[in-house]
mmCIF file of N, CA and C and ligand atoms in Angstrom:
data_model
loop_
_atom_site.group_PDB
_atom_site.id
_atom_site.type_symbol
_atom_site.label_atom_id
_atom_site.label_comp_id
_atom_site.label_asym_id
_atom_site.label_seq_id
_atom_site.Cartn_x
_atom_site.Cartn_y
_atom_site.Cartn_z
ATOM 1 N N MET A 1 -88.930 22.202 100.991
ATOM 2 C CA MET A 1 -87.990 21.867 99.700
ATOM 3 C C MET A 1 -86.759 22.015 99.297
ATOM 4 N N THR A 2 -85.364 21.396 99.075
ATOM 5 C CA THR A 2 -84.307 22.033 98.746
ATOM 6 C C THR A 2 -84.593 22.602 97.371
ATOM 7 N N SER A 3 -83.266 23.530 97.519
ATOM 8 C CA SER A 3 -83.519 25.122 96.184
ATOM 9 C C SER A 3 -82.739 24.383 94.683
ATOM 10 N N CYS A 4 -82.003 23.236 95.220
ATOM 11 C CA CYS A 4 -81.033 22.664 94.404
ATOM 12 C C CYS A 4 -81.811 21.773 93.223
ATOM 13 N N ILE A 5 -81.667 22.176 91.833
ATOM 14 C CA ILE A 5 -82.361 21.443 90.567
ATOM 15 C C ILE A 5 -82.048 20.071 91.092
ATOM 16 N N PHE A 6 -80.714 19.688 91.612
ATOM 17 C CA PHE A 6 -80.649 18.419 91.197
ATOM 18 C C PHE A 6 -80.422 17.719 92.424
ATOM 19 N N CYS A 7 -80.546 18.216 93.359
ATOM 20 C CA CYS A 7 -81.062 17.360 94.335
ATOM 21 C C CYS A 7 -82.923 16.713 94.241
ATOM 22 N N GLN A 8 -83.459 18.160 93.640
ATOM 23 C CA GLN A 8 -84.790 17.866 93.354
ATOM 24 C C GLN A 8 -85.265 16.400 92.521
ATOM 25 N N ILE A 9 -84.431 16.640 91.349
ATOM 26 C CA ILE A 9 -84.155 15.338 90.042
ATOM 27 C C ILE A 9 -83.923 14.153 91.360
ATOM 28 N N ILE A 10 -83.191 14.033 92.055
ATOM 29 C CA ILE A 10 -82.738 12.817 92.882
ATOM 30 C C ILE A 10 -83.686 12.417 93.367
ATOM 31 N N GLU A 11 -84.674 13.681 94.276
ATOM 32 C CA GLU A 11 -85.955 13.029 95.036
ATOM 33 C C GLU A 11 -87.149 12.594 94.103
ATOM 34 N N ARG A 12 -87.035 13.039 92.611
ATOM 35 C CA ARG A 12 -88.145 13.044 92.116
ATOM 36 C C ARG A 12 -89.271 14.243 91.997
ATOM 37 N N ALA A 13 -88.920 15.313 92.564
ATOM 38 C CA ALA A 13 -89.390 16.171 92.608
ATOM 39 C C ALA A 13 -89.210 16.917 91.103
ATOM 40 N N VAL A 14 -88.539 16.514 90.589
ATOM 41 C CA VAL A 14 -88.153 16.821 88.804
ATOM 42 C C VAL A 14 -87.694 16.437 88.337
ATOM 43 N N PRO A 15 -88.919 16.123 86.936
ATOM 44 C CA PRO A 15 -88.494 14.932 86.159
ATOM 45 C C PRO A 15 -87.147 14.708 85.558
ATOM 46 N N SER A 16 -86.629 13.284 85.078
ATOM 47 C CA SER A 16 -85.214 13.592 84.552
ATOM 48 C C SER A 16 -85.265 12.522 84.039
ATOM 49 N N ALA A 17 -84.527 12.458 82.503
ATOM 50 C CA ALA A 17 -84.185 10.829 81.677
ATOM 51 C C ALA A 17 -82.913 10.023 82.941
ATOM 52 N N LYS A 18 -83.577 9.667 83.655
ATOM 53 C CA LYS A 18 -82.733 8.608 84.362
ATOM 54 C C LYS A 18 -82.239 7.565 83.329
ATOM 55 N N ILE A 19 -80.533 7.592 83.258
ATOM 56 C CA ILE A 19 -79.885 6.496 82.777
ATOM 57 C C ILE A 19 -79.085 5.507 83.689
ATOM 58 N N TYR A 20 -78.934 5.731 84.832
ATOM 59 C CA TYR A 20 -78.322 4.905 85.956
ATOM 60 C C TYR A 20 -78.617 5.758 87.285
ATOM 61 N N GLU A 21 -78.530 4.869 88.336
ATOM 62 C CA GLU A 21 -78.598 5.096 89.573
ATOM 63 C C GLU A 21 -77.994 3.716 90.914
ATOM 64 N N ASP A 22 -77.131 3.746 91.654
ATOM 65 C CA ASP A 22 -76.924 3.537 92.369
ATOM 66 C C ASP A 22 -77.163 3.969 93.868
ATOM 67 N N GLU A 23 -76.390 3.426 94.942
ATOM 68 C CA GLU A 23 -77.011 3.985 96.596
ATOM 69 C C GLU A 23 -76.207 5.288 96.433
ATOM 70 N N HIS A 24 -74.923 5.969 95.784
ATOM 71 C CA HIS A 24 -74.325 7.013 95.917
ATOM 72 C C HIS A 24 -74.589 8.038 94.824
ATOM 73 N N VAL A 25 -74.624 7.440 93.312
ATOM 74 C CA VAL A 25 -75.073 8.378 91.805
ATOM 75 C C VAL A 25 -76.290 8.171 91.159
ATOM 76 N N TYR A 26 -76.010 9.291 90.722
ATOM 77 C CA TYR A 26 -77.298 9.466 90.071
ATOM 78 C C TYR A 26 -76.879 10.056 88.540
ATOM 79 N N ALA A 27 -77.364 9.348 87.155
ATOM 80 C CA ALA A 27 -76.696 9.861 85.984
ATOM 81 C C ALA A 27 -78.530 9.719 85.238
ATOM 82 N N PHE A 28 -78.360 10.694 84.557
ATOM 83 C CA PHE A 28 -79.609 11.308 83.792
ATOM 84 C C PHE A 28 -78.828 12.035 82.230
ATOM 85 N N MET A 29 -79.614 12.546 81.508
ATOM 86 C CA MET A 29 -79.702 13.171 80.285
ATOM 87 C C MET A 29 -79.593 14.752 80.213
ATOM 88 N N ASP A 30 -78.580 15.050 80.031
ATOM 89 C CA ASP A 30 -78.531 16.931 79.867
ATOM 90 C C ASP A 30 -79.533 17.573 78.987
ATOM 91 N N ILE A 31 -80.415 17.849 79.734
ATOM 92 C CA ILE A 31 -81.548 18.689 79.298
ATOM 93 C C ILE A 31 -81.216 19.459 78.147
ATOM 94 N N MET A 32 -80.228 19.545 77.955
ATOM 95 C CA MET A 32 -79.365 20.729 77.045
ATOM 96 C C MET A 32 -78.324 20.411 76.352
ATOM 97 N N PRO A 33 -78.413 19.241 75.501
ATOM 98 C CA PRO A 33 -77.127 18.365 75.348
ATOM 99 C C PRO A 33 -76.574 19.347 73.885
ATOM 100 N N THR A 34 -75.150 19.154 74.585
ATOM 101 C CA THR A 34 -73.821 19.096 73.144
ATOM 102 C C THR A 34 -74.056 18.216 71.815
ATOM 103 N N THR A 35 -73.964 17.388 72.386
ATOM 104 C CA THR A 35 -73.576 16.076 71.691
ATOM 105 C C THR A 35 -74.474 14.641 71.722
ATOM 106 N N GLU A 36 -74.725 13.874 70.622
ATOM 107 C CA GLU A 36 -75.839 12.960 71.115
ATOM 108 C C GLU A 36 -75.241 12.062 72.032
ATOM 109 N N GLY A 37 -76.291 11.670 73.368
ATOM 110 C CA GLY A 37 -75.695 10.941 74.393
ATOM 111 C C GLY A 37 -74.843 11.960 75.511
ATOM 112 N N HIS A 38 -75.210 13.196 75.527
ATOM 113 C CA HIS A 38 -74.858 14.189 76.771
ATOM 114 C C HIS A 38 -75.118 13.560 77.967
ATOM 115 N N VAL A 39 -74.798 13.289 78.661
ATOM 116 C CA VAL A 39 -75.289 12.827 80.256
ATOM 117 C C VAL A 39 -74.350 13.595 81.495
ATOM 118 N N LEU A 40 -74.977 13.664 82.304
ATOM 119 C CA LEU A 40 -74.582 13.771 83.418
ATOM 120 C C LEU A 40 -74.512 12.591 84.937
ATOM 121 N N LEU A 41 -73.474 12.992 85.442
ATOM 122 C CA LEU A 41 -73.152 11.935 86.719
ATOM 123 C C LEU A 41 -73.393 13.133 87.719
ATOM 124 N N ILE A 42 -74.032 12.315 88.717
ATOM 125 C CA ILE A 42 -74.140 13.474 90.309
ATOM 126 C C ILE A 42 -74.166 12.615 91.714
ATOM 127 N N PRO A 43 -73.475 13.104 92.461
ATOM 128 C CA PRO A 43 -73.347 12.335 93.753
ATOM 129 C C PRO A 43 -74.934 12.476 94.153
ATOM 130 N N LYS A 44 -75.267 11.484 94.876
ATOM 131 C CA LYS A 44 -76.852 11.539 95.720
ATOM 132 C C LYS A 44 -76.804 12.692 96.505
ATOM 133 N N LYS A 45 -75.658 12.823 96.901
ATOM 134 C CA LYS A 45 -75.239 13.878 98.480
ATOM 135 C C LYS A 45 -74.890 14.971 97.594
ATOM 136 N N HIS A 46 -75.636 16.166 98.310
ATOM 137 C CA HIS A 46 -75.575 17.447 97.681
ATOM 138 C C HIS A 46 -73.851 18.100 97.899
ATOM 139 N N ILE A 47 -72.955 17.855 97.057
ATOM 140 C CA ILE A 47 -71.719 18.547 96.921
ATOM 141 C C ILE A 47 -71.399 19.474 95.994
ATOM 142 N N GLU A 48 -71.266 20.419 96.876
ATOM 143 C CA GLU A 48 -71.263 21.968 95.277
ATOM 144 C C GLU A 48 -70.378 21.445 94.671
ATOM 145 N N ASN A 49 -69.043 20.986 94.519
ATOM 146 C CA ASN A 49 -67.875 21.242 93.807
ATOM 147 C C ASN A 49 -66.705 20.309 94.654
ATOM 148 N N ILE A 50 -65.576 20.169 93.564
ATOM 149 C CA ILE A 50 -64.663 19.225 94.098
ATOM 150 C C ILE A 50 -64.115 19.205 95.295
ATOM 151 N N TYR A 51 -64.054 20.654 95.803
ATOM 152 C CA TYR A 51 -63.474 20.765 97.208
ATOM 153 C C TYR A 51 -64.047 20.108 97.999
ATOM 154 N N ASP A 52 -65.301 20.154 97.919
ATOM 155 C CA ASP A 52 -65.966 19.263 98.978
ATOM 156 C C ASP A 52 -66.207 18.135 99.299
ATOM 157 N N PHE A 53 -65.434 17.183 98.630
ATOM 158 C CA PHE A 53 -65.819 15.625 98.602
ATOM 159 C C PHE A 53 -64.679 15.277 99.882
ATOM 160 N N SER A 54 -65.484 14.250 100.639
ATOM 161 C CA SER A 54 -63.942 12.962 101.371
ATOM 162 C C SER A 54 -63.794 12.515 100.549
ATOM 163 N N GLU A 55 -62.813 11.797 100.756
ATOM 164 C CA GLU A 55 -61.900 10.649 100.388
ATOM 165 C C GLU A 55 -62.913 9.406 99.549
ATOM 166 N N GLU A 56 -63.699 9.223 100.487
ATOM 167 C CA GLU A 56 -64.801 8.115 100.610
ATOM 168 C C GLU A 56 -66.053 8.649 99.413
ATOM 169 N N ASP A 57 -66.551 9.686 99.848
ATOM 170 C CA ASP A 57 -67.696 10.691 98.796
ATOM 171 C C ASP A 57 -67.199 10.158 97.116
ATOM 172 N N ALA A 58 -65.110 10.748 97.052
ATOM 173 C CA ALA A 58 -64.968 10.480 95.414
ATOM 174 C C ALA A 58 -64.629 9.343 95.304
ATOM 175 N N ALA A 59 -64.281 8.217 96.079
ATOM 176 C CA ALA A 59 -64.281 6.872 95.543
ATOM 177 C C ALA A 59 -65.705 6.315 95.325
ATOM 178 N N ASN A 60 -66.339 6.720 96.217
ATOM 179 C CA ASN A 60 -68.576 6.351 95.366
ATOM 180 C C ASN A 60 -68.555 6.891 94.297
ATOM 181 N N PHE A 61 -68.604 8.373 94.150
ATOM 182 C CA PHE A 61 -68.574 8.834 92.888
ATOM 183 C C PHE A 61 -67.702 8.493 91.666
ATOM 184 N N PHE A 62 -66.856 8.397 91.565
ATOM 185 C CA PHE A 62 -65.700 7.899 90.566
ATOM 186 C C PHE A 62 -65.781 6.846 89.898
ATOM 187 N N LYS A 63 -66.172 5.580 91.225
ATOM 188 C CA LYS A 63 -66.388 4.278 90.601
ATOM 189 C C LYS A 63 -67.365 4.004 89.639
ATOM 190 N N ALA A 64 -68.064 4.925 89.181
ATOM 191 C CA ALA A 64 -69.378 4.775 88.679
ATOM 192 C C ALA A 64 -68.768 5.058 87.304
ATOM 193 N N ALA A 65 -67.885 6.118 86.887
ATOM 194 C CA ALA A 65 -67.385 6.862 85.773
ATOM 195 C C ALA A 65 -67.177 5.749 84.505
ATOM 196 N N PRO A 66 -66.507 4.844 84.756
ATOM 197 C CA PRO A 66 -66.365 4.029 83.966
ATOM 198 C C PRO A 66 -67.446 3.073 83.357
ATOM 199 N N LYS A 67 -68.533 2.758 84.329
ATOM 200 C CA LYS A 67 -69.329 2.664 84.046
ATOM 201 C C LYS A 67 -70.541 3.135 83.382
ATOM 202 N N ILE A 68 -70.414 4.418 83.085
ATOM 203 C CA ILE A 68 -71.039 5.246 82.341
ATOM 204 C C ILE A 68 -70.389 5.491 81.185
ATOM 205 N N ALA A 69 -69.604 5.302 81.211
ATOM 206 C CA ALA A 69 -68.331 5.936 79.896
ATOM 207 C C ALA A 69 -68.676 4.676 78.963
ATOM 208 N N ASN A 70 -68.626 3.536 79.609
ATOM 209 C CA ASN A 70 -68.528 2.202 78.829
ATOM 210 C C ASN A 70 -69.965 1.844 78.518
ATOM 211 N N ALA A 71 -71.337 2.354 79.184
ATOM 212 C CA ALA A 71 -72.424 2.435 78.533
ATOM 213 C C ALA A 71 -72.739 3.280 77.121
ATOM 214 N N LEU A 72 -72.052 4.304 76.718
ATOM 215 C CA LEU A 72 -72.417 5.499 76.201
ATOM 216 C C LEU A 72 -71.603 5.073 74.992
ATOM 217 N N LYS A 73 -70.399 4.572 75.311
ATOM 218 C CA LYS A 73 -69.112 3.922 74.178
ATOM 219 C C LYS A 73 -69.754 2.729 73.359
ATOM 220 N N ALA A 74 -70.183 1.747 74.209
ATOM 221 C CA ALA A 74 -71.620 0.677 73.585
ATOM 222 C C ALA A 74 -72.646 1.025 72.363
ATOM 223 N N GLU A 75 -73.292 1.464 73.210
ATOM 224 C CA GLU A 75 -74.342 2.315 72.634
ATOM 225 C C GLU A 75 -74.386 3.365 71.427
ATOM 226 N N PHE A 76 -73.427 4.521 71.369
ATOM 227 C CA PHE A 76 -73.112 5.207 70.362
ATOM 228 C C PHE A 76 -71.930 5.391 69.764
ATOM 229 N N ARG A 77 -70.962 4.411 69.687
ATOM 230 C CA ARG A 77 -69.672 3.892 69.389
ATOM 231 C C ARG A 77 -69.101 5.407 69.065
ATOM 232 N N PRO A 78 -69.071 6.229 70.076
ATOM 233 C CA PRO A 78 -68.372 7.790 69.593
ATOM 234 C C PRO A 78 -66.617 7.779 68.721
ATOM 235 N N ALA A 79 -66.528 8.420 68.619
ATOM 236 C CA ALA A 79 -64.742 8.447 68.012
ATOM 237 C C ALA A 79 -64.185 8.817 69.688
ATOM 238 N N GLY A 80 -64.733 9.676 70.271
ATOM 239 C CA GLY A 80 -63.924 9.964 71.689
ATOM 240 C C GLY A 80 -64.935 9.927 72.724
ATOM 241 N N LEU A 81 -64.400 10.702 73.791
ATOM 242 C CA LEU A 81 -65.127 10.986 74.643
ATOM 243 C C LEU A 81 -64.844 11.691 75.545
ATOM 244 N N ASN A 82 -65.387 13.290 76.295
ATOM 245 C CA ASN A 82 -65.077 13.920 76.888
ATOM 246 C C ASN A 82 -65.686 13.954 78.202
ATOM 247 N N LEU A 83 -64.273 14.040 79.661
ATOM 248 C CA LEU A 83 -65.320 14.296 80.549
ATOM 249 C C LEU A 83 -64.852 15.371 81.165
ATOM 250 N N LEU A 84 -66.343 16.724 81.239
ATOM 251 C CA LEU A 84 -65.974 18.075 81.799
ATOM 252 C C LEU A 84 -66.064 18.424 82.816
ATOM 253 N N GLN A 85 -66.113 18.708 83.707
ATOM 254 C CA GLN A 85 -66.494 19.373 85.299
ATOM 255 C C GLN A 85 -66.158 20.600 85.667
ATOM 256 N N ASN A 86 -67.127 21.520 85.498
ATOM 257 C CA ASN A 86 -66.603 23.027 86.460
ATOM 258 C C ASN A 86 -66.627 23.080 87.665
ATOM 259 N N ASN A 87 -65.773 23.554 88.292
ATOM 260 C CA ASN A 87 -66.088 24.265 89.499
ATOM 261 C C ASN A 87 -65.742 25.539 89.931
ATOM 262 N N GLY A 88 -67.429 26.461 90.260
ATOM 263 C CA GLY A 88 -67.201 27.816 90.253
ATOM 264 C C GLY A 88 -67.852 28.315 89.137
ATOM 265 N N ALA A 89 -68.168 29.467 89.289
ATOM 266 C CA ALA A 89 -69.336 30.168 88.263
ATOM 267 C C ALA A 89 -67.819 30.452 87.314
ATOM 268 N N PRO A 90 -66.562 31.199 87.653
ATOM 269 C CA PRO A 90 -65.405 31.809 86.706
ATOM 270 C C PRO A 90 -65.556 30.528 85.646
ATOM 271 N N ALA A 91 -65.169 29.260 86.307
ATOM 272 C CA ALA A 91 -64.777 28.069 85.268
ATOM 273 C C ALA A 91 -66.062 27.400 84.720
ATOM 274 N N GLY A 92 -67.407 28.134 84.836
ATOM 275 C CA GLY A 92 -68.686 27.827 83.895
ATOM 276 C C GLY A 92 -69.427 26.585 84.615
ATOM 277 N N GLN A 93 -69.510 26.859 86.483
ATOM 278 C CA GLN A 93 -70.174 26.045 86.862
ATOM 279 C C GLN A 93 -71.484 26.817 86.886
ATOM 280 N N SER A 94 -72.638 26.374 86.714
ATOM 281 C CA SER A 94 -74.056 26.793 87.066
ATOM 282 C C SER A 94 -74.874 26.245 87.806
ATOM 283 N N VAL A 95 -74.732 24.918 88.119
ATOM 284 C CA VAL A 95 -75.421 24.229 88.616
ATOM 285 C C VAL A 95 -74.681 24.185 89.897
ATOM 286 N N PHE A 96 -75.268 24.376 91.263
ATOM 287 C CA PHE A 96 -73.970 24.235 91.949
ATOM 288 C C PHE A 96 -74.214 22.897 93.181
ATOM 289 N N HIS A 97 -74.615 22.141 92.095
ATOM 290 C CA HIS A 97 -74.288 20.593 92.865
ATOM 291 C C HIS A 97 -73.359 19.938 91.930
ATOM 292 N N TYR A 98 -72.279 19.009 92.426
ATOM 293 C CA TYR A 98 -71.057 18.636 91.673
ATOM 294 C C TYR A 98 -71.687 17.977 90.497
ATOM 295 N N HIS A 99 -71.533 17.832 89.500
ATOM 296 C CA HIS A 99 -71.787 17.390 88.117
ATOM 297 C C HIS A 99 -70.410 17.191 87.368
ATOM 298 N N MET A 100 -70.685 15.630 86.441
ATOM 299 C CA MET A 100 -69.583 15.290 85.445
ATOM 300 C C MET A 100 -70.271 15.636 84.444
ATOM 301 N N HIS A 101 -70.206 16.204 83.448
ATOM 302 C CA HIS A 101 -70.475 15.853 82.090
ATOM 303 C C HIS A 101 -69.954 14.633 81.220
ATOM 304 N N PHE A 102 -70.251 13.949 80.443
ATOM 305 C CA PHE A 102 -70.138 12.535 79.627
ATOM 306 C C PHE A 102 -70.374 13.219 78.235
ATOM 307 N N ILE A 103 -69.547 13.487 77.657
ATOM 308 C CA ILE A 103 -69.805 14.165 76.159
ATOM 309 C C ILE A 103 -69.041 13.431 75.368
ATOM 310 N N PRO A 104 -70.297 12.545 74.686
ATOM 311 C CA PRO A 104 -69.288 11.803 73.573
ATOM 312 C C PRO A 104 -68.970 12.620 72.207
ATOM 313 N N ARG A 105 -67.939 12.195 71.470
ATOM 314 C CA ARG A 105 -67.586 13.002 70.409
ATOM 315 C C ARG A 105 -67.707 12.098 69.008
ATOM 316 N N TYR A 106 -67.791 12.968 68.015
ATOM 317 C CA TYR A 106 -68.049 12.223 66.963
ATOM 318 C C TYR A 106 -67.188 12.827 65.793
ATOM 319 N N ASP A 107 -67.100 13.786 65.727
ATOM 320 C CA ASP A 107 -65.819 14.661 64.380
ATOM 321 C C ASP A 107 -65.900 16.168 64.991
ATOM 322 N N GLU A 108 -65.191 17.016 64.263
ATOM 323 C CA GLU A 108 -64.861 18.142 64.571
ATOM 324 C C GLU A 108 -65.750 19.095 64.425
ATOM 325 N N THR A 109 -66.824 18.914 63.777
ATOM 326 C CA THR A 109 -68.185 19.939 63.279
ATOM 327 C C THR A 109 -69.371 18.893 64.397
ATOM 328 N N ASP A 110 -69.126 18.062 65.432
ATOM 329 C CA ASP A 110 -70.186 17.694 66.142
ATOM 330 C C ASP A 110 -70.925 18.881 67.629
ATOM 331 N N GLY A 111 -70.207 20.058 67.457
ATOM 332 C CA GLY A 111 -70.892 20.976 67.825
ATOM 333 C C GLY A 111 -69.958 21.240 69.721
ATOM 334 N N PHE A 112 -68.927 20.680 69.992
ATOM 335 C CA PHE A 112 -68.250 20.853 70.875
ATOM 336 C C PHE A 112 -66.620 20.872 70.676
ATOM 337 N N GLN A 113 -66.040 22.275 71.415
ATOM 338 C CA GLN A 113 -64.859 22.140 70.927
ATOM 339 C C GLN A 113 -64.224 22.887 72.205
ATOM 340 N N LEU A 114 -62.883 22.280 72.360
ATOM 341 C CA LEU A 114 -61.968 22.839 73.746
ATOM 342 C C LEU A 114 -61.110 23.357 72.690
ATOM 343 N N SER A 115 -61.060 24.251 71.503
ATOM 344 C CA SER A 115 -60.117 25.186 70.939
ATOM 345 C C SER A 115 -59.766 26.416 71.510
ATOM 346 N N THR A 116 -60.243 27.003 72.615
ATOM 347 C CA THR A 116 -59.707 28.146 72.954
ATOM 348 C C THR A 116 -58.761 27.571 74.601
ATOM 349 N N TRP A 117 -58.081 26.284 74.378
ATOM 350 C CA TRP A 117 -56.835 26.093 75.498
ATOM 351 C C TRP A 117 -55.657 26.819 75.036
ATOM 352 N N GLU A 118 -55.417 28.050 75.065
ATOM 353 C CA GLU A 118 -53.934 28.296 74.806
ATOM 354 C C GLU A 118 -52.944 28.414 75.444
ATOM 355 N N THR A 119 -51.587 27.623 74.714
ATOM 356 C CA THR A 119 -50.680 27.048 75.501
ATOM 357 C C THR A 119 -49.592 28.453 75.734
ATOM 358 N N LYS A 120 -49.081 28.011 77.284
ATOM 359 C CA LYS A 120 -48.020 29.574 77.189
ATOM 360 C C LYS A 120 -47.014 29.026 77.455
ATOM 361 N N HIS A 121 -46.252 28.457 76.299
ATOM 362 C CA HIS A 121 -45.109 27.927 76.815
ATOM 363 C C HIS A 121 -43.792 28.946 76.661
ATOM 364 N N THR A 122 -43.943 29.902 76.811
ATOM 365 C CA THR A 122 -42.921 30.818 76.652
ATOM 366 C C THR A 122 -42.700 31.760 78.195
ATOM 367 N N THR A 123 -44.386 31.822 78.504
ATOM 368 C CA THR A 123 -44.256 32.015 80.093
ATOM 369 C C THR A 123 -43.895 30.918 81.020
ATOM 370 N N TYR A 124 -44.690 29.941 80.676
ATOM 371 C CA TYR A 124 -43.849 29.016 81.386
ATOM 372 C C TYR A 124 -42.964 27.592 81.187
ATOM 373 N N THR A 125 -41.822 28.386 81.392
ATOM 374 C CA THR A 125 -40.729 27.431 80.892
ATOM 375 C C THR A 125 -40.586 26.631 82.166
ATOM 376 N N PRO A 126 -39.516 25.608 81.412
ATOM 377 C CA PRO A 126 -39.279 24.112 82.378
ATOM 378 C C PRO A 126 -39.020 24.422 83.783
ATOM 379 N N GLU A 127 -38.294 25.602 83.910
ATOM 380 C CA GLU A 127 -37.741 26.182 85.212
ATOM 381 C C GLU A 127 -38.979 26.600 86.334
ATOM 382 N N LYS A 128 -39.847 27.450 85.112
ATOM 383 C CA LYS A 128 -40.990 27.886 85.927
ATOM 384 C C LYS A 128 -42.063 26.933 86.481
ATOM 385 N N ILE A 129 -42.138 25.541 85.269
ATOM 386 C CA ILE A 129 -43.031 24.714 85.790
ATOM 387 C C ILE A 129 -42.650 23.654 86.945
ATOM 388 N N GLN A 130 -41.586 23.934 87.261
ATOM 389 C CA GLN A 130 -40.385 23.357 88.373
ATOM 390 C C GLN A 130 -40.836 23.916 89.519
ATOM 391 N N GLU A 131 -41.328 25.153 89.512
ATOM 392 C CA GLU A 131 -41.342 25.997 90.531
ATOM 393 C C GLU A 131 -42.599 26.061 91.184
ATOM 394 N N LEU A 132 -43.491 25.905 90.345
ATOM 395 C CA LEU A 132 -45.272 25.640 90.526
ATOM 396 C C LEU A 132 -44.994 24.200 90.972
ATOM 397 N N ALA A 133 -44.726 23.224 90.560
ATOM 398 C CA ALA A 133 -44.577 21.941 90.722
ATOM 399 C C ALA A 133 -43.949 21.662 92.611
ATOM 400 N N ASP A 134 -43.339 22.561 93.081
ATOM 401 C CA ASP A 134 -42.733 22.377 94.317
ATOM 402 C C ASP A 134 -43.675 23.158 94.939
ATOM 403 N N LYS A 135 -44.214 24.087 94.762
ATOM 404 C CA LYS A 135 -44.953 24.699 95.355
ATOM 405 C C LYS A 135 -46.348 23.924 95.836
ATOM 406 N N ILE A 136 -46.817 23.551 94.751
ATOM 407 C CA ILE A 136 -47.735 22.253 94.744
ATOM 408 C C ILE A 136 -47.672 21.174 95.850
ATOM 409 N N ARG A 137 -46.780 20.507 95.646
ATOM 410 C CA ARG A 137 -45.971 19.576 96.552
ATOM 411 C C ARG A 137 -45.947 19.962 97.583
ATOM 412 N N SER A 138 -45.195 21.129 97.882
ATOM 413 C CA SER A 138 -45.391 21.443 99.858
ATOM 414 C C SER A 138 -46.800 21.418 100.158
ATOM 415 N N VAL A 139 -47.764 22.114 99.468
ATOM 416 C CA VAL A 139 -49.492 21.930 100.313
ATOM 417 C C VAL A 139 -49.645 20.688 100.209
ATOM 418 N N LEU A 140 -49.243 19.446 99.308
ATOM 419 C CA LEU A 140 -50.008 18.320 99.649
ATOM 420 C C LEU A 140 -49.006 17.607 100.772
ATOM 421 N N ALA A 141 -47.684 18.117 100.941
ATOM 422 C CA ALA A 141 -46.802 17.232 101.804
ATOM 423 C C ALA A 141 -47.453 17.141 103.407
HETATM 424 P P1 AMP B 201 -72.183 23.546 84.437
HETATM 425 O O1 AMP B 201 -72.413 24.366 83.240
HETATM 426 O O2 AMP B 201 -71.266 22.480 84.024
HETATM 427 O O3 AMP B 201 -72.712 23.606 85.660
HETATM 428 O O4 AMP B 201 -73.649 22.613 83.540
HETATM 429 C C1 AMP B 201 -74.756 22.418 83.888
HETATM 430 C C2 AMP B 201 -75.819 21.559 83.260
HETATM 431 O O5 AMP B 201 -76.871 20.793 83.858
HETATM 432 C C3 AMP B 201 -76.106 22.272 81.895
HETATM 433 O O6 AMP B 201 -75.388 21.430 80.879
HETATM 434 C C4 AMP B 201 -77.247 22.300 81.744
HETATM 435 O O7 AMP B 201 -78.248 21.814 80.622
HETATM 436 C C5 AMP B 201 -77.978 20.585 82.529
HETATM 437 N N1 AMP B 201 -79.415 21.207 83.140
HETATM 438 C C6 AMP B 201 -79.413 21.945 83.776
HETATM 439 N N2 AMP B 201 -80.574 21.703 84.820
HETATM 440 C C7 AMP B 201 -81.095 20.480 84.338
HETATM 441 C C8 AMP B 201 -82.324 19.781 84.417
HETATM 442 N N3 AMP B 201 -83.421 19.918 85.187
HETATM 443 N N4 AMP B 201 -82.156 18.456 83.630
HETATM 444 C C9 AMP B 201 -81.083 17.750 83.095
HETATM 445 N N5 AMP B 201 -80.147 18.384 82.984
HETATM 446 C C10 AMP B 201 -80.200 20.152 83.206
HETATM 447 ZN ZN1 ZN B 202 -78.126 19.440 95.385
#
C-alpha cells in the first residue's frame, strides 16, 4: 500500500470528510482546521508539488477550484477566502502530495494570519525588480 496519506484517503484506506470528487480531484475537510470550513483540494494522481504538474494535470486540477470556492462562499458567507499552497518543507509543506488549502476568512481574529509578509521595497528597487523580471522571462522564453 502507498505510504502517502492523501493517496490512502483517495483509496478510502483512511477516512476523510469528503465534500467533492470528480475523475481528477478529491476535496475534503482539513483534519486540523484553522477556520470554519477549511478544506483541502488534491489531485487524484500522486503529484508531489507544483513543479510536477503537466499542463493537462494543472488544467484538470484548477478547473475544480472555483467550484470549491463558490460552495464555501454559499455555505459560510465568509468575508474573504485565502487559497494557500506550500511547496517543499521550507515553505511549510508537511504532506508531500500536492494540496491547496481553502481557508474561509471571517475577521482579523479568526486565527489565520499572513502578517509576517515583510516587504523589502528598499532592497527591491524598480530597477532591481525589472532585472529580476528579465531573468525570469529568459527562463520562460
Ligand atoms: P501542509 O502543511 O500545507 O502540507 O498542510 C497539510 C495539511 O494536511 C494540514 O493542514 C493537516 O491538518 C492536513 N492533514 C494531514 N493529514 C490529514 C488527514 N488525514 N485528513 C485531513 N487533513 C489532513
Ligand atoms: Zn499521494
